[in-house]
Amino acid sequence: MSALPPRFADWFASKGWTIHPHQADMLARADAPSLMLIAPTGGGKTLAGFLPTLAELADGGHEGLHTLYVSPLKALAADIRRNLRTPVEEMGLPIRIEDRTGDTSAHAKRRQRADPPHILLTTPESLALLISYEDAPRMFAGLQRVIVDEIHALAESKRGDQLMLALSRLEALAPGLRRVGLSATVEDPAGLAAQLAKAPDPCEILYADPGPPPDISMLVTEERPPWAGGGAAYAIPAVLEEVKRHTTTLIFHNTRAQAEIFFHRLWLENEDALPIGIHHGSLSRVARDRVEAAMLAGELRAIVCTGTLDLGIDWGDVDLVIQIGAPKNVKKLVQRIGRANHRYNAPSKALIVPANRFEVIECVAALEAARAGELDGEPRGRGPQDVLCQHILIRACAGPFLADDLYAEVRTAGAYADLTRAEFDDCLAFVATGGYALRAYDRWQRLKQGPDGTWSLRDPRATTRIRMNLGTIIDYDNVDVRMRGSRQMLGEIEEGFAATLHPGETFLIGGQVVRYEGLKEMIVEVSRRADKEPRVATYGGTKFSTTTELQHRILALINSDDWSDLPEHVRDWLWLQQDRSQMPQADRILVESFPFEGRAHTCLHTFAGRNAQQTLGLLLTHRMEQAGLHPLGFVATDYATLIWGLDEVTDPAPLLSREDLTDGLETWLSGNAVMKRTFRNVGIIAGLIERNLPQLKKSGRQATFSSDILYDTLHKYDPDHLLLRITRDEALRGLVSFGRIEEMLGRTAGRVDHVRLEGPSPLAAPMLLERGRVPIEGAGRQRLMEVEADRLLRESGLGAL
Amino acid sequence: MNTLDFPFAGRTLTALPSGALWDRAAGWLCVSDLHLGKSDRVARRLGLMLPPYEVAETLDRLAADLAATDARTLICLGDSFDDLAAAEALDETDRLRLLGLQAGRRWIWIEGNHDPGPSGLSGEHRAELSVDGLTFRHIATPAAGPEVSGHYHPKHRVGPESRPAFLFDADRLILPAYGTYTGGLRATCAELSALFPGPSFAILTGPRPVLVPVTAGTARRQHPPRVRPLRRAG
């Protein structure tokens, strides 16, 4: 297959289109076992992926499933189905195209398994489910191509690992299957390609013309950014001006909570009543659909949104992207900017709005990196073993298997290519018997080995429960929010947040202020009577830390002798820092000590990212407590940690020794909430904890097991258990980010500068205004509870009891 | 050990941090809903293999409470085993451990809905028991009279913390679940508030038991938190 078939050439000509060079390349390379295309948004990437399929199916000779298309979003699968219909119908091609996601009816799903279409569009989770059926070999027998769309987004999470394991299974069912990956611009195309290809085979990479460089700049406002905080409310008048000047603007935020506050304030100042909507992952499907439809119809002038709009759905005429808050990650910034001018060969226009003074520096550094095309990202690491455990369960659902075969198969997934047999056996033992050291489940194992050596489910009825719990996306415990007296859902909030609400209190959701009325059958009921200052709902989900590469650029920028890109007020601020204290440097740790409001303060300017700075705060306060320095609390940003307490730190160097920090980690980590949270996710994915039960009771005793109790029990009796090892590895990389602390310790190599001041330094002062202060607990929590209980007893008039 | 004394039906009873109830004067200790063998039953019925250490963990705590109180009598208020098959499947180590705890004291198994009928283990097996003017049974009955029961696994929230809790009023006392893998039912849910129509109290378990009134009235509306979040005065 090399040239465009005549029927296709005519169709292109009838549209007045010419085929893009990368689309022609994809056709020419259609026989490659694996192929990755890197193209900017709007480059006709998806059609490039499908052209070879359409050409191969044009003669109507293929029976059954030919091409499987996998995308991270259900909406994307539906969108592609609509988009493919045009060429197929207009060229009169004999091709059946269907999508299959969580939204597809059970009837349609059954029919698809019995009589699959030529092209099936699906998600990683639906694919995992498909390969768990006993008839999977029949369904996939004739499969020729798999197209993984937006592979850069999938590859960042366990969804990508699960997908690649599924591909290893498909390869066994349909040997010689060709793999195609479609990706936005990424920092490490070769790494991504290695995940896609059948290991250890190579993968060819095609690059589309990246198009003209984007037009990006920082939004300059009359008013200066505040010293601390993340709301960027100061920029609202300027943002509204930009919205007026453009046709359609996307306003990206880093968190849902910030998007909600910004949207609320935007409307308070929106005197011209410009049609502006909000879109994020915690809004109800109905609310999101409405905004998406209005957007497609060109009825909205702007959408306030979060990462949910990052991916490739075609939104039409967006001509400006505004990023509120420092982007934290240059790659994400570049991908977001690509959303503007979804037409090939038109420059994207974007503005970044720093939320505070330090973010001005980060924004300037990020702009430099984006213009230089220098992207960043953390390497993915080895394939996670909890995902492998789930894959073993999926394999068992489909029928008996031999351990040797599955081990060989799994190692053809790039991320698992170096999986040792011992590691595989550990995972298999966990799935089969729980893998406990001290006490074996000998009668009620999950998998049993037959006389022929094959493994199968002890109880075949277990497949229903296993299938109900597939997937690697872990939602936080959320509850739905509904307007009282209406069936319509507004969205969802975290259960923990719901528990702190009491009747009459108001909060923000979907941009409106609503009043909490009560909880009915696990649904939060609200009314429109909003007569109080609203609270802001909290949402689960990690805050991104500024990447290592971007931190290095920031450090280089503040230490360079050219500050011409920085606004004058920031230059003055940095001059003052140099004058009063000294500038933080990449190869030294700057520690400032000063008294403030009667407390001894210590500020560490270590630039390791929010998660690592938080961990550093926890570890150091723990060490200070032991040293009798009476720390009272700390606060962390992406750049620094500020600790306050009763006694001054006179010699910070020993506190920062690598050995002591590592020791502290060992003892502190095991009991920490971060570990328990990580364990919960690992336990759910590995199949120890079930989220979905066949008949969910509406109320009554908890049917689920508290993952915290399971964690504590396991930690006490079986501390070396597989799941605890996975949890530890993951916490160290993720929320704990100890790797970033090690990176910082490595580059500074014990060079600590201790500057003692009479008051806060210019760089430390904004830290005093930061939110998210962490009090050091100790026995504090119990004491607070007792104080509250006393008050309740007194108030009830029963205190004398 | 931090304990909390409280008056009930003319006696002074003591709440232990673990959720056990102690009558110092009469020398009995009472625990409810041990659910021993839960991991075995879950594996058998659901195919999930939870860490199989809950029997060891529960007996560790019970041994500590028995040692601390030197109780002459132990009353298990029912649901001592997750089911009768789980009682039979108890392994030798745990069985011997239990025998050791029984040595030298009176041991009463009251039956529960999970373990109706004798479990085959030594000790007295009763449907219910009356001593010292109190009636011990697994599930609370509407009838009046000072009664001590379990079954509901009550828990209660004060500020940010939700913990297993004792619930009581003038003549009804419900114990929290003692077993390791046991969930809980909010003190303010409809089922429990129906049992306590008047003013009632909760004692939260934990390092130091804490006594709070369970606010009535709000209980009948179904709000998750009955208690306002902790807030400093002023």
mmCIF file of C-alpha atoms in Angstrom, chain A residues 456-583:
data_model
loop_
_atom_site.group_PDB
_atom_site.id
_atom_site.type_symbol
_atom_site.label_atom_id
_atom_site.label_comp_id
_atom_site.label_asym_id
_atom_site.label_seq_id
_atom_site.Cartn_x
_atom_site.Cartn_y
_atom_site.Cartn_z
ATOM 1 C CA SER A 456 -8.165 -20.867 36.414
ATOM 2 C CA LEU A 457 -10.720 -19.204 38.679
ATOM 3 C CA ARG A 458 -11.793 -21.415 41.590
ATOM 4 C CA ASP A 459 -15.300 -20.019 41.320
ATOM 5 C CA PRO A 460 -16.260 -19.118 37.726
ATOM 6 C CA ARG A 461 -19.093 -16.963 39.057
ATOM 7 C CA ALA A 462 -16.415 -14.544 40.259
ATOM 8 C CA THR A 463 -16.084 -13.142 36.721
ATOM 9 C CA THR A 464 -19.089 -10.844 37.212
ATOM 10 C CA ARG A 465 -17.543 -9.137 40.226
ATOM 11 C CA ILE A 466 -14.114 -8.963 38.633
ATOM 12 C CA ARG A 467 -15.477 -7.361 35.463
ATOM 13 C CA MET A 468 -17.439 -4.831 37.505
ATOM 14 C CA ASN A 469 -14.217 -3.677 39.095
ATOM 15 C CA LEU A 470 -11.923 -3.418 36.085
ATOM 16 C CA GLY A 471 -10.040 -0.254 35.226
ATOM 17 C CA THR A 472 -7.309 1.892 36.706
ATOM 18 C CA ILE A 473 -9.131 5.201 37.105
ATOM 19 C CA ILE A 474 -9.749 5.694 40.790
ATOM 20 C CA ASP A 475 -12.403 8.230 41.627
ATOM 21 C CA TYR A 476 -12.398 9.811 44.982
ATOM 22 C CA ASP A 477 -15.443 9.221 47.098
ATOM 23 C CA ASN A 478 -17.772 11.738 45.603
ATOM 24 C CA VAL A 479 -21.438 12.412 46.180
ATOM 25 C CA ASP A 480 -23.840 13.854 43.630
ATOM 26 C CA VAL A 481 -25.368 17.288 44.045
ATOM 27 C CA ARG A 482 -28.966 17.913 42.999
ATOM 28 C CA MET A 483 -31.305 20.896 43.106
ATOM 29 C CA ARG A 484 -34.056 20.139 45.642
ATOM 30 C CA GLY A 485 -37.313 19.145 43.984
ATOM 31 C CA SER A 486 -35.617 18.442 40.678
ATOM 32 C CA ARG A 487 -34.171 15.300 39.220
ATOM 33 C CA GLN A 488 -31.384 17.158 37.556
ATOM 34 C CA MET A 489 -27.865 16.627 38.849
ATOM 35 C CA LEU A 490 -25.571 19.641 39.043
ATOM 36 C CA GLY A 491 -22.347 17.741 39.555
ATOM 37 C CA GLU A 492 -20.472 16.154 42.402
ATOM 38 C CA ILE A 493 -18.389 17.107 45.427
ATOM 39 C CA GLU A 494 -16.039 15.123 47.610
ATOM 40 C CA GLU A 495 -17.757 13.172 50.358
ATOM 41 C CA GLY A 496 -15.339 14.619 52.900
ATOM 42 C CA PHE A 497 -16.350 18.129 51.894
ATOM 43 C CA ALA A 498 -20.038 17.214 52.025
ATOM 44 C CA ALA A 499 -19.532 15.996 55.583
ATOM 45 C CA THR A 500 -18.357 19.429 56.704
ATOM 46 C CA LEU A 501 -21.384 21.232 55.287
ATOM 47 C CA HIS A 502 -24.327 22.047 57.464
ATOM 48 C CA PRO A 503 -27.778 23.241 56.434
ATOM 49 C CA GLY A 504 -27.812 26.850 55.353
ATOM 50 C CA GLU A 505 -24.194 26.943 54.314
ATOM 51 C CA THR A 506 -23.515 27.869 50.727
ATOM 52 C CA PHE A 507 -20.947 26.659 48.234
ATOM 53 C CA LEU A 508 -19.988 27.038 44.584
ATOM 54 C CA ILE A 509 -20.743 24.446 41.961
ATOM 55 C CA GLY A 510 -20.893 24.916 38.206
ATOM 56 C CA GLY A 511 -20.439 28.614 38.817
ATOM 57 C CA GLN A 512 -23.584 29.043 40.883
ATOM 58 C CA VAL A 513 -23.838 29.628 44.582
ATOM 59 C CA VAL A 514 -26.118 27.013 46.127
ATOM 60 C CA ARG A 515 -27.378 26.438 49.653
ATOM 61 C CA TYR A 516 -26.925 23.091 51.358
ATOM 62 C CA GLU A 517 -30.290 21.689 52.409
ATOM 63 C CA GLY A 518 -29.522 18.145 53.349
ATOM 64 C CA LEU A 519 -28.539 14.688 52.283
ATOM 65 C CA LYS A 520 -31.127 12.383 50.784
ATOM 66 C CA GLU A 521 -30.230 8.840 49.793
ATOM 67 C CA MET A 522 -26.573 9.787 49.444
ATOM 68 C CA ILE A 523 -27.371 12.781 47.238
ATOM 69 C CA VAL A 524 -26.626 16.297 48.433
ATOM 70 C CA GLU A 525 -29.718 18.441 47.999
ATOM 71 C CA VAL A 526 -29.300 22.141 47.490
ATOM 72 C CA SER A 527 -31.483 25.146 46.820
ATOM 73 C CA ARG A 528 -30.896 28.415 45.064
ATOM 74 C CA ARG A 529 -31.278 30.554 48.187
ATOM 75 C CA ALA A 530 -27.773 31.901 48.341
ATOM 76 C CA ASP A 531 -27.486 34.545 50.978
ATOM 77 C CA LYS A 532 -24.015 33.931 52.332
ATOM 78 C CA GLU A 533 -20.423 34.105 51.191
ATOM 79 C CA PRO A 534 -19.910 30.738 49.428
ATOM 80 C CA ARG A 535 -17.339 28.161 50.439
ATOM 81 C CA VAL A 536 -15.332 26.490 47.731
ATOM 82 C CA ALA A 537 -15.784 22.764 47.294
ATOM 83 C CA THR A 538 -12.630 20.706 47.478
ATOM 84 C CA TYR A 539 -11.949 18.158 44.803
ATOM 85 C CA GLY A 540 -9.640 15.215 44.889
ATOM 86 C CA GLY A 541 -6.840 15.017 42.438
ATOM 87 C CA THR A 542 -3.245 15.957 42.689
ATOM 88 C CA LYS A 543 -1.920 19.390 42.181
ATOM 89 C CA PHE A 544 0.851 19.307 39.655
ATOM 90 C CA SER A 545 4.291 20.158 40.891
ATOM 91 C CA THR A 546 6.499 22.425 38.830
ATOM 92 C CA THR A 547 8.758 20.107 36.821
ATOM 93 C CA THR A 548 12.478 19.738 37.475
ATOM 94 C CA GLU A 549 13.350 21.231 34.081
ATOM 95 C CA LEU A 550 11.207 24.293 34.672
ATOM 96 C CA GLN A 551 12.689 24.742 38.176
ATOM 97 C CA HIS A 552 16.159 24.729 36.643
ATOM 98 C CA ARG A 553 15.106 27.404 34.172
ATOM 99 C CA ILE A 554 13.681 29.500 37.015
ATOM 100 C CA LEU A 555 16.909 29.204 38.992
ATOM 101 C CA ALA A 556 18.934 30.086 35.904
ATOM 102 C CA LEU A 557 16.701 33.090 35.219
ATOM 103 C CA ILE A 558 16.908 34.612 38.703
ATOM 104 C CA ASN A 559 20.675 34.105 38.693
ATOM 105 C CA SER A 560 21.264 35.531 35.201
ATOM 106 C CA ASP A 561 22.311 39.112 34.584
ATOM 107 C CA ASP A 562 19.539 39.636 32.050
ATOM 108 C CA TRP A 563 16.197 40.304 33.701
ATOM 109 C CA SER A 564 14.842 42.283 30.773
ATOM 110 C CA ASP A 565 11.932 39.866 30.274
ATOM 111 C CA LEU A 566 10.764 40.400 33.859
ATOM 112 C CA PRO A 567 8.443 43.289 34.771
ATOM 113 C CA GLU A 568 10.035 46.089 36.726
ATOM 114 C CA HIS A 569 8.256 45.296 39.987
ATOM 115 C CA VAL A 570 9.667 41.766 39.890
ATOM 116 C CA ARG A 571 13.165 43.018 39.100
ATOM 117 C CA ASP A 572 12.996 45.374 42.082
ATOM 118 C CA TRP A 573 11.826 42.530 44.269
ATOM 119 C CA LEU A 574 14.738 40.303 43.207
ATOM 120 C CA TRP A 575 17.232 43.180 43.675
ATOM 121 C CA LEU A 576 15.925 43.592 47.191
ATOM 122 C CA GLN A 577 16.383 39.859 47.865
ATOM 123 C CA GLN A 578 19.981 40.057 46.653
ATOM 124 C CA ASP A 579 20.544 43.096 48.821
ATOM 125 C CA ARG A 580 18.935 41.852 52.063
ATOM 126 C CA SER A 581 19.762 38.148 51.864
ATOM 127 C CA GLN A 582 21.009 36.255 48.835
ATOM 128 C CA MET A 583 19.638 34.670 45.686
#
